[in-house]
Amino acid sequence: MSMSMSTSRSGKNERVILIDGSWLVFRAFFAIPANLSTRTGLHTNAIYGFATMFRKLLAGRRPDYGAVVFDALGSRVREEKYPEYKGQRPVMPDELGEQVPWIRRLVEAHHFPLFSVEGYEADDAIGTLARQAALAGMEVIIVAGDKDFMQLIGDRVRMQDTLRDVTYDADLVVKKWGVRPSQMVDLLALMGDTVDNIPGVAGIGQKGAAALLEKYGSLDGIYAHLDELKGRQRAALEEHRRLAYLSRDLATIDQQVPLTKTLQELALVPVAPAEVNQLYRELEFYSLLTEEERAEAGKAEAPADLTICDTPEQVAEALGKLGREGAVALVPLHDPPSPVHGAFVGLAAVGPAGGAFYFPLTGEGQRLGLLGEEGVRLLAAYLGDAAVPKVTHNVKALWQLVTRQGLTLAGVVGDTMLASFLLEPTKLVPHRLDQVAKEYLQRLVRTEKAVLGSGQKERRPSELPMAEAAAYAGHLAEVVARLWPVLDERLGAEGYREHLATHELPLAYVLGQMELDGIRADKDDLVRMGEEFAARKAEFERKIYALAGREFNIGSTQQLATVLFEELKLPVIKRTKTGYSTDAEVLERLAPKHEIAKLLLDHRALAKLINTYTDVLTQAIHPATGRIHATFQQTVGASGRLISTDPDLQRTPIRTPEGRRIRQAFLASPGYRILSADWSQIELRVLAHFSEDERLIEAFRENLDVHRRTASELFHCRMEEVTSEQRGVGKTVNFATIYGQGATALGQILGIPRKEAQGYIDHYFEVYAGVRAWLDRTIAEALRTGSVTTLLGRRRNIPELSSKNEADRQTGQRIAANTPIQGSAADLCKLAMLQIARRLRDEGLRTRMLLQVHDELVFEAPEVEVEPVKRLVREVMERPYPLKVPLVVEVGVGRSWGEAH
């Protein structure tokens, strides 16, 4: 290669990147958690780590030349000189060995040369290439982490450690090692290198070696002035002279190896995005798909054979082609804000053997009028035919839209959202179609934003031209049609088909009806409440300012910290990266020391009530119904618990007077009553069932106060002698068991020293030895399998258990202990909801289930049905599933939720 090639056509110096392949592979393997793998079981942590580092290297200005250099087979030049060279390195783990061929494929897919020189290590090949490139006037970047490469650094050569995100030049080498790059070989000769098992001179470390080299310049210079040295240092150098020179020889990178390729042959060519994307999809690295593919997803078109059916004749023909054999994928299109209130715009259907159709339902001010009376009748019969199998994504939304039109939906056998949740409850939350398709089909889904726009240009689906609406809905339906067979196979392999059919799908309809019904709320009362809270909040502010001696922004952490810790001189409890902490824990610990802390806590509580509840609830009341229609999320809670959103009714406070006051605003309709049914200590009862602890089972079977029972054991007194404060401690310790809290957390909650809290925990497990044994078994099994299961067999994978980070592993163990309990409580709640909904329907009762909040179910019952429904609800909730201990349910009735609870 001629020297004249050192400048590219752009006029810039040409750039060469030389990557130490073995170093990057090993660093990637240990940098990424080992539990990363494909569905087929291929470990991919090293491949992914390599891919992300490689991607980062190529993200900026693309180099002109480059290579990933590996050691060649049979490269034993240094081992012949010193058999122990690199002898301490462990054998490559099998989990890494299986990934190396894929890493080579990854490099090739990027059209990046792979390079090695027979008989030589990668270091020597890189050294020779770097020397040639630098002589040609090129800029050289060596991607590596081993310090022996620093001997190559010069005006045109730098070393980049991608793991630590550090780029070494000559100045940084001097700063880090105390020697110039040209002295690195002599430094290693003296101090040795444990990475490569280079012995060095015993007793001489980095600082001592650097000092000698600063004074004498080189290893030869040191030995030429050996008589000037004294004591142990001189003795060590005299004794280990041979090893010192051998070490220098081992550490010296050979820059004259016979290369099999010239730099010109390592010229880089443009990458073909499709080739890289295909490999990423194979490896399930969906986050690494290139921008080109993401942009292409935004242009996704409808199925090629999509037909818009807007006449009765076209509807009849379409339904005939869809047939009755095999599951038909259905995807609705609706206007905001939700399926409960938005217009049903259209419905797309894709058959199992192909054929895509779009049925426009709303447009030009019409409602189900575009198909004509006969078209609607045909579609309604098809939707309501239980013999026609159907699949969708979010069956609850489809059911609500169909039900609002007075039609029936039957025959749904699959839901790709619910199926994804059952298979991987924590991985794809909230299991949107784009997330699930990316995971299981390696396919990107067209986004709402790409179709509807955003900001001032945003359109509702009903405002789209019919062809655009049809294309979008058809695209989504085609994705569901392709996705369902993949998920169904996984459901079958993991034993979830029956669970989906008998639990999650039926529950979606129950939740859908609850959302449609909503709960009546008194807007005027909520407004008055907000005004009352605001007035009290202002009074707290006045008192806070008086104690502080001035006004300030109470919501500003910095200003509040200045007042508390600099002006009032209160003790600093906790610091953050930006200063003093003023969180709730800090204020609670300061409250006994100064009145301002207690006032601040009260002020925050009122601010939260106003911002989170009274204002939000007032805005959530639908003007047409006068009711709040919350959404119940079935695929968000990792343990399986239902989560309410828009608004979040589950966080409505219970124990404070203000919280009870808020619940008073949730009213029964005229002629009805609110009925609240609440399980007593359901999670502790589930713990008793699983652990089979004799004392815990005895307490529940004899209907004892389990918190008082625990307190009597902790404080060594009879149950009747336990004070309310001691019972509170017993309750806290009981629940600390469920949530896996350690002594530090328990001590902070109780406001006691850690040692005392540990004493409570130790004594608890002495009393309830069965609980300790069950926790140990559960965690041991989770560590073995990486997952835990609930009462109904739902499994939760816990990747934290295999983390290299100790804090993450501890978190994983807490999850392993808590999920079977909390998840099984969720199972029991869902079973009860399904059984109650079935009983209410079968017995012809008009009572409606409105809310599920933690361990409580809320109903609205006609006054004449109150007593029979109380009996029905208690009967079902106390026996939803056979347990070793009884479940106890408290049922209250009132004109409001607050009164009933």
mmCIF file of N, CA, C and O in Angstrom, residues 228-300:
data_model
loop_
_atom_site.group_PDB
_atom_site.id
_atom_site.type_symbol
_atom_site.label_atom_id
_atom_site.label_comp_id
_atom_site.label_asym_id
_atom_site.label_seq_id
_atom_site.Cartn_x
_atom_site.Cartn_y
_atom_site.Cartn_z
ATOM 1 N N GLU A 228 23.971 1.382 42.318
ATOM 2 C CA GLU A 228 23.483 2.563 43.016
ATOM 3 C C GLU A 228 22.288 2.242 43.918
ATOM 4 O O GLU A 228 21.894 3.054 44.749
ATOM 5 N N LEU A 229 21.687 1.069 43.699
ATOM 6 C CA LEU A 229 20.493 0.692 44.466
ATOM 7 C C LEU A 229 20.901 -0.025 45.739
ATOM 8 O O LEU A 229 22.021 -0.541 45.871
ATOM 9 N N LYS A 230 19.959 -0.096 46.681
ATOM 10 C CA LYS A 230 20.268 -0.701 47.971
ATOM 11 C C LYS A 230 19.152 -1.652 48.403
ATOM 12 O O LYS A 230 18.042 -1.637 47.869
ATOM 13 N N GLY A 231 19.478 -2.464 49.407
ATOM 14 C CA GLY A 231 18.498 -3.257 50.124
ATOM 15 C C GLY A 231 17.749 -4.271 49.279
ATOM 16 O O GLY A 231 18.299 -4.865 48.345
ATOM 17 N N ARG A 232 16.482 -4.445 49.655
ATOM 18 C CA ARG A 232 15.662 -5.486 49.020
ATOM 19 C C ARG A 232 15.498 -5.266 47.522
ATOM 20 O O ARG A 232 15.435 -6.211 46.738
ATOM 21 N N GLN A 233 15.379 -3.965 47.109
ATOM 22 C CA GLN A 233 15.151 -3.682 45.700
ATOM 23 C C GLN A 233 16.319 -4.181 44.858
ATOM 24 O O GLN A 233 16.131 -4.849 43.836
ATOM 25 N N ARG A 234 17.542 -3.886 45.312
ATOM 26 C CA ARG A 234 18.721 -4.342 44.577
ATOM 27 C C ARG A 234 18.806 -5.864 44.577
ATOM 28 O O ARG A 234 19.093 -6.487 43.540
ATOM 29 N N ALA A 235 18.532 -6.457 45.749
ATOM 30 C CA ALA A 235 18.609 -7.921 45.855
ATOM 31 C C ALA A 235 17.610 -8.583 44.912
ATOM 32 O O ALA A 235 17.926 -9.587 44.252
ATOM 33 N N ALA A 236 16.389 -8.036 44.857
ATOM 34 C CA ALA A 236 15.351 -8.610 43.992
ATOM 35 C C ALA A 236 15.746 -8.495 42.531
ATOM 36 O O ALA A 236 15.593 -9.442 41.748
ATOM 37 N N LEU A 237 16.300 -7.358 42.139
ATOM 38 C CA LEU A 237 16.692 -7.176 40.750
ATOM 39 C C LEU A 237 17.853 -8.099 40.381
ATOM 40 O O LEU A 237 17.903 -8.654 39.270
ATOM 41 N N GLU A 238 18.795 -8.276 41.311
ATOM 42 C CA GLU A 238 19.924 -9.178 41.040
ATOM 43 C C GLU A 238 19.436 -10.617 40.903
ATOM 44 O O GLU A 238 19.837 -11.345 39.993
ATOM 45 N N GLU A 239 18.558 -11.021 41.840
ATOM 46 C CA GLU A 239 18.089 -12.411 41.858
ATOM 47 C C GLU A 239 17.236 -12.737 40.638
ATOM 48 O O GLU A 239 17.275 -13.854 40.113
ATOM 49 N N HIS A 240 16.420 -11.753 40.176
ATOM 50 C CA HIS A 240 15.427 -12.045 39.121
ATOM 51 C C HIS A 240 15.769 -11.372 37.796
ATOM 52 O O HIS A 240 14.877 -11.064 37.004
ATOM 53 N N ARG A 241 17.071 -11.142 37.539
ATOM 54 C CA ARG A 241 17.482 -10.504 36.281
ATOM 55 C C ARG A 241 16.937 -11.284 35.077
ATOM 56 O O ARG A 241 16.400 -10.705 34.131
ATOM 57 N N ARG A 242 17.095 -12.610 35.113
ATOM 58 C CA ARG A 242 16.632 -13.410 33.976
ATOM 59 C C ARG A 242 15.131 -13.249 33.767
ATOM 60 O O ARG A 242 14.650 -13.092 32.636
ATOM 61 N N LEU A 243 14.369 -13.275 34.883
ATOM 62 C CA LEU A 243 12.922 -13.146 34.765
ATOM 63 C C LEU A 243 12.525 -11.763 34.269
ATOM 64 O O LEU A 243 11.547 -11.602 33.532
ATOM 65 N N ALA A 244 13.293 -10.744 34.665
ATOM 66 C CA ALA A 244 12.982 -9.386 34.224
ATOM 67 C C ALA A 244 13.095 -9.283 32.700
ATOM 68 O O ALA A 244 12.202 -8.750 32.030
ATOM 69 N N TYR A 245 14.198 -9.810 32.158
ATOM 70 C CA TYR A 245 14.373 -9.720 30.703
ATOM 71 C C TYR A 245 13.415 -10.663 29.968
ATOM 72 O O TYR A 245 12.939 -10.350 28.871
ATOM 73 N N LEU A 246 13.136 -11.812 30.588
ATOM 74 C CA LEU A 246 12.136 -12.704 29.991
ATOM 75 C C LEU A 246 10.768 -12.016 29.973
ATOM 76 O O LEU A 246 10.033 -12.070 28.975
ATOM 77 N N SER A 247 10.437 -11.342 31.067
ATOM 78 C CA SER A 247 9.157 -10.641 31.143
ATOM 79 C C SER A 247 9.072 -9.537 30.094
ATOM 80 O O SER A 247 8.021 -9.339 29.472
ATOM 81 N N ARG A 248 10.175 -8.826 29.895
ATOM 82 C CA ARG A 248 10.169 -7.784 28.868
ATOM 83 C C ARG A 248 9.940 -8.399 27.485
ATOM 84 O O ARG A 248 9.201 -7.858 26.664
ATOM 85 N N ASP A 249 10.572 -9.546 27.278
ATOM 86 C CA ASP A 249 10.419 -10.232 25.994
ATOM 87 C C ASP A 249 8.964 -10.666 25.789
ATOM 88 O O ASP A 249 8.398 -10.504 24.703
ATOM 89 N N LEU A 250 8.354 -11.217 26.868
ATOM 90 C CA LEU A 250 6.967 -11.674 26.774
ATOM 91 C C LEU A 250 6.003 -10.508 26.548
ATOM 92 O O LEU A 250 5.006 -10.630 25.834
ATOM 93 N N ALA A 251 6.296 -9.363 27.160
ATOM 94 C CA ALA A 251 5.396 -8.210 27.076
ATOM 95 C C ALA A 251 5.562 -7.424 25.786
ATOM 96 O O ALA A 251 4.684 -6.639 25.414
ATOM 97 N N THR A 252 6.666 -7.625 25.086
ATOM 98 C CA THR A 252 6.931 -6.853 23.871
ATOM 99 C C THR A 252 6.060 -7.346 22.720
ATOM 100 O O THR A 252 6.061 -8.534 22.380
ATOM 101 N N ILE A 253 5.330 -6.449 22.136
ATOM 102 C CA ILE A 253 4.492 -6.779 20.984
ATOM 103 C C ILE A 253 5.359 -6.755 19.728
ATOM 104 O O ILE A 253 6.051 -5.770 19.451
ATOM 105 N N ASP A 254 5.294 -7.846 18.998
ATOM 106 C CA ASP A 254 6.067 -7.977 17.757
ATOM 107 C C ASP A 254 5.371 -7.162 16.661
ATOM 108 O O ASP A 254 4.224 -7.443 16.311
ATOM 109 N N GLN A 255 6.048 -6.162 16.147
ATOM 110 C CA GLN A 255 5.458 -5.305 15.116
ATOM 111 C C GLN A 255 5.978 -5.619 13.718
ATOM 112 O O GLN A 255 5.827 -4.812 12.793
ATOM 113 N N GLN A 256 6.547 -6.824 13.568
ATOM 114 C CA GLN A 256 7.127 -7.197 12.273
ATOM 115 C C GLN A 256 6.624 -8.568 11.813
ATOM 116 O O GLN A 256 7.321 -9.281 11.108
ATOM 117 N N VAL A 257 5.410 -8.956 12.220
ATOM 118 C CA VAL A 257 4.938 -10.291 11.843
ATOM 119 C C VAL A 257 4.556 -10.300 10.369
ATOM 120 O O VAL A 257 4.158 -9.265 9.810
ATOM 121 N N PRO A 258 4.667 -11.446 9.705
ATOM 122 C CA PRO A 258 4.339 -11.533 8.269
ATOM 123 C C PRO A 258 2.817 -11.515 8.067
ATOM 124 O O PRO A 258 2.133 -12.507 8.311
ATOM 125 N N LEU A 259 2.273 -10.394 7.633
ATOM 126 C CA LEU A 259 0.824 -10.252 7.463
ATOM 127 C C LEU A 259 0.356 -10.968 6.200
ATOM 128 O O LEU A 259 1.045 -10.970 5.174
ATOM 129 N N THR A 260 -0.812 -11.530 6.286
ATOM 130 C CA THR A 260 -1.405 -12.209 5.129
ATOM 131 C C THR A 260 -2.296 -11.275 4.319
ATOM 132 O O THR A 260 -2.772 -11.632 3.248
ATOM 133 N N LYS A 261 -2.581 -10.077 4.878
ATOM 134 C CA LYS A 261 -3.384 -9.087 4.159
ATOM 135 C C LYS A 261 -2.732 -7.722 4.310
ATOM 136 O O LYS A 261 -2.134 -7.408 5.335
ATOM 137 N N THR A 262 -2.892 -6.912 3.292
ATOM 138 C CA THR A 262 -2.413 -5.542 3.378
ATOM 139 C C THR A 262 -3.509 -4.680 3.975
ATOM 140 O O THR A 262 -4.686 -5.077 4.047
ATOM 141 N N LEU A 263 -3.148 -3.486 4.401
ATOM 142 C CA LEU A 263 -4.162 -2.555 4.910
ATOM 143 C C LEU A 263 -5.233 -2.285 3.867
ATOM 144 O O LEU A 263 -6.412 -2.145 4.186
ATOM 145 N N GLN A 264 -4.825 -2.220 2.596
ATOM 146 C CA GLN A 264 -5.791 -1.943 1.535
ATOM 147 C C GLN A 264 -6.856 -3.031 1.482
ATOM 148 O O GLN A 264 -8.021 -2.758 1.178
ATOM 149 N N GLU A 265 -6.471 -4.255 1.796
ATOM 150 C CA GLU A 265 -7.435 -5.356 1.783
ATOM 151 C C GLU A 265 -8.380 -5.305 2.986
ATOM 152 O O GLU A 265 -9.362 -6.036 3.037
ATOM 153 N N LEU A 266 -8.067 -4.439 3.971
ATOM 154 C CA LEU A 266 -8.930 -4.272 5.133
ATOM 155 C C LEU A 266 -9.809 -3.035 5.007
ATOM 156 O O LEU A 266 -10.363 -2.545 5.984
ATOM 157 N N ALA A 267 -9.943 -2.531 3.778
ATOM 158 C CA ALA A 267 -10.827 -1.389 3.545
ATOM 159 C C ALA A 267 -12.264 -1.786 3.857
ATOM 160 O O ALA A 267 -12.728 -2.891 3.518
ATOM 161 N N LEU A 268 -12.986 -0.895 4.510
ATOM 162 C CA LEU A 268 -14.362 -1.191 4.917
ATOM 163 C C LEU A 268 -15.337 -0.787 3.819
ATOM 164 O O LEU A 268 -15.146 0.223 3.129
ATOM 165 N N VAL A 269 -16.386 -1.562 3.684
ATOM 166 C CA VAL A 269 -17.428 -1.279 2.694
ATOM 167 C C VAL A 269 -18.726 -1.001 3.432
ATOM 168 O O VAL A 269 -18.895 -1.408 4.591
ATOM 169 N N PRO A 270 -19.679 -0.326 2.810
ATOM 170 C CA PRO A 270 -20.944 0.007 3.493
ATOM 171 C C PRO A 270 -21.680 -1.237 3.968
ATOM 172 O O PRO A 270 -21.631 -2.299 3.341
ATOM 173 N N VAL A 271 -22.358 -1.079 5.089
ATOM 174 C CA VAL A 271 -23.130 -2.178 5.677
ATOM 175 C C VAL A 271 -24.483 -2.274 4.981
ATOM 176 O O VAL A 271 -25.100 -1.254 4.659
ATOM 177 N N ALA A 272 -24.966 -3.489 4.768
ATOM 178 C CA ALA A 272 -26.318 -3.710 4.248
ATOM 179 C C ALA A 272 -27.258 -3.853 5.442
ATOM 180 O O ALA A 272 -27.209 -4.872 6.148
ATOM 181 N N PRO A 273 -28.102 -2.852 5.718
ATOM 182 C CA PRO A 273 -28.958 -2.900 6.916
ATOM 183 C C PRO A 273 -29.800 -4.164 7.007
ATOM 184 O O PRO A 273 -29.975 -4.723 8.083
ATOM 185 N N ALA A 274 -30.312 -4.635 5.874
ATOM 186 C CA ALA A 274 -31.192 -5.812 5.899
ATOM 187 C C ALA A 274 -30.454 -7.032 6.431
ATOM 188 O O ALA A 274 -31.018 -7.850 7.171
ATOM 189 N N GLU A 275 -29.176 -7.156 6.076
ATOM 190 C CA GLU A 275 -28.372 -8.300 6.525
ATOM 191 C C GLU A 275 -28.159 -8.252 8.036
ATOM 192 O O GLU A 275 -28.289 -9.265 8.739
ATOM 193 N N VAL A 276 -27.840 -7.063 8.556
ATOM 194 C CA VAL A 276 -27.640 -6.902 9.996
ATOM 195 C C VAL A 276 -28.953 -7.115 10.738
ATOM 196 O O VAL A 276 -29.000 -7.804 11.761
ATOM 197 N N ASN A 277 -30.036 -6.530 10.226
ATOM 198 C CA ASN A 277 -31.341 -6.679 10.879
ATOM 199 C C ASN A 277 -31.764 -8.137 10.958
ATOM 200 O O ASN A 277 -32.343 -8.579 11.943
ATOM 201 N N GLN A 278 -31.505 -8.887 9.882
ATOM 202 C CA GLN A 278 -31.890 -10.289 9.873
ATOM 203 C C GLN A 278 -31.182 -11.052 10.992
ATOM 204 O O GLN A 278 -31.791 -11.860 11.704
ATOM 205 N N LEU A 279 -29.903 -10.765 11.180
ATOM 206 C CA LEU A 279 -29.156 -11.437 12.243
ATOM 207 C C LEU A 279 -29.671 -10.996 13.611
ATOM 208 O O LEU A 279 -29.825 -11.811 14.523
ATOM 209 N N TYR A 280 -29.947 -9.693 13.783
ATOM 210 C CA TYR A 280 -30.491 -9.206 15.050
ATOM 211 C C TYR A 280 -31.827 -9.883 15.356
ATOM 212 O O TYR A 280 -32.115 -10.218 16.506
ATOM 213 N N ARG A 281 -32.649 -10.074 14.346
ATOM 214 C CA ARG A 281 -33.937 -10.741 14.590
ATOM 215 C C ARG A 281 -33.716 -12.197 14.990
ATOM 216 O O ARG A 281 -34.400 -12.716 15.864
ATOM 217 N N GLU A 282 -32.749 -12.837 14.350
ATOM 218 C CA GLU A 282 -32.423 -14.222 14.697
ATOM 219 C C GLU A 282 -31.996 -14.332 16.155
ATOM 220 O O GLU A 282 -32.345 -15.281 16.860
ATOM 221 N N LEU A 283 -31.225 -13.354 16.591
ATOM 222 C CA LEU A 283 -30.705 -13.344 17.960
ATOM 223 C C LEU A 283 -31.666 -12.698 18.950
ATOM 224 O O LEU A 283 -31.380 -12.639 20.143
ATOM 225 N N GLU A 284 -32.785 -12.172 18.443
ATOM 226 C CA GLU A 284 -33.810 -11.521 19.265
ATOM 227 C C GLU A 284 -33.282 -10.238 19.910
ATOM 228 O O GLU A 284 -33.657 -9.880 21.022
ATOM 229 N N PHE A 285 -32.414 -9.524 19.187
ATOM 230 C CA PHE A 285 -31.901 -8.224 19.634
ATOM 231 C C PHE A 285 -32.741 -7.113 18.998
ATOM 232 O O PHE A 285 -32.268 -6.336 18.166
ATOM 233 N N TYR A 286 -33.997 -7.045 19.375
ATOM 234 C CA TYR A 286 -34.911 -6.131 18.687
ATOM 235 C C TYR A 286 -34.554 -4.665 18.939
ATOM 236 O O TYR A 286 -34.815 -3.804 18.108
ATOM 237 N N SER A 287 -33.954 -4.386 20.094
ATOM 238 C CA SER A 287 -33.603 -2.994 20.391
ATOM 239 C C SER A 287 -32.478 -2.497 19.490
ATOM 240 O O SER A 287 -32.242 -1.292 19.416
ATOM 241 N N LEU A 288 -31.772 -3.405 18.810
ATOM 242 C CA LEU A 288 -30.643 -3.000 17.975
ATOM 243 C C LEU A 288 -31.010 -2.873 16.504
ATOM 244 O O LEU A 288 -30.146 -2.567 15.674
ATOM 245 N N LEU A 289 -32.260 -3.136 16.166
ATOM 246 C CA LEU A 289 -32.664 -2.996 14.766
ATOM 247 C C LEU A 289 -32.347 -1.595 14.279
ATOM 248 O O LEU A 289 -32.507 -0.611 15.007
ATOM 249 N N THR A 290 -31.902 -1.478 13.046
ATOM 250 C CA THR A 290 -31.419 -0.203 12.540
ATOM 251 C C THR A 290 -32.538 0.796 12.317
ATOM 252 O O THR A 290 -33.708 0.441 12.205
ATOM 253 N N GLU A 291 -32.157 2.048 12.244
ATOM 254 C CA GLU A 291 -33.125 3.120 12.059
ATOM 255 C C GLU A 291 -33.896 2.941 10.763
ATOM 256 O O GLU A 291 -35.067 3.296 10.670
ATOM 257 N N GLU A 292 -33.224 2.390 9.747
ATOM 258 C CA GLU A 292 -33.912 2.186 8.478
ATOM 259 C C GLU A 292 -35.133 1.285 8.654
ATOM 260 O O GLU A 292 -36.194 1.536 8.097
ATOM 261 N N GLU A 293 -34.960 0.228 9.462
ATOM 262 C CA GLU A 293 -36.079 -0.681 9.655
ATOM 263 C C GLU A 293 -37.170 -0.042 10.498
ATOM 264 O O GLU A 293 -38.357 -0.263 10.273
ATOM 265 N N ARG A 294 -36.767 0.754 11.485
ATOM 266 C CA ARG A 294 -37.776 1.446 12.291
ATOM 267 C C ARG A 294 -38.587 2.399 11.408
ATOM 268 O O ARG A 294 -39.806 2.511 11.537
ATOM 269 N N ALA A 295 -37.909 3.102 10.530
ATOM 270 C CA ALA A 295 -38.615 4.021 9.639
ATOM 271 C C ALA A 295 -39.545 3.261 8.713
ATOM 272 O O ALA A 295 -40.661 3.703 8.421
ATOM 273 N N GLU A 296 -39.100 2.098 8.269
ATOM 274 C CA GLU A 296 -39.928 1.293 7.379
ATOM 275 C C GLU A 296 -41.201 0.839 8.068
ATOM 276 O O GLU A 296 -42.265 0.743 7.458
ATOM 277 N N ALA A 297 -41.084 0.580 9.388
ATOM 278 C CA ALA A 297 -42.277 0.156 10.133
ATOM 279 C C ALA A 297 -43.343 1.241 10.121
ATOM 280 O O ALA A 297 -44.540 0.961 10.136
ATOM 281 N N GLY A 298 -42.907 2.501 10.118
ATOM 282 C CA GLY A 298 -43.865 3.601 10.078
ATOM 283 C C GLY A 298 -44.582 3.693 8.752
ATOM 284 O O GLY A 298 -45.610 4.365 8.633
ATOM 285 N N LYS A 299 -44.059 3.017 7.722
ATOM 286 C CA LYS A 299 -44.686 3.057 6.406
ATOM 287 C C LYS A 299 -45.449 1.767 6.104
ATOM 288 O O LYS A 299 -45.829 1.525 4.969
ATOM 289 N N ALA A 300 -45.622 0.926 7.141
ATOM 290 C CA ALA A 300 -46.236 -0.381 6.919
ATOM 291 C C ALA A 300 -47.581 -0.241 6.226
ATOM 292 O O ALA A 300 -48.407 0.582 6.575
#
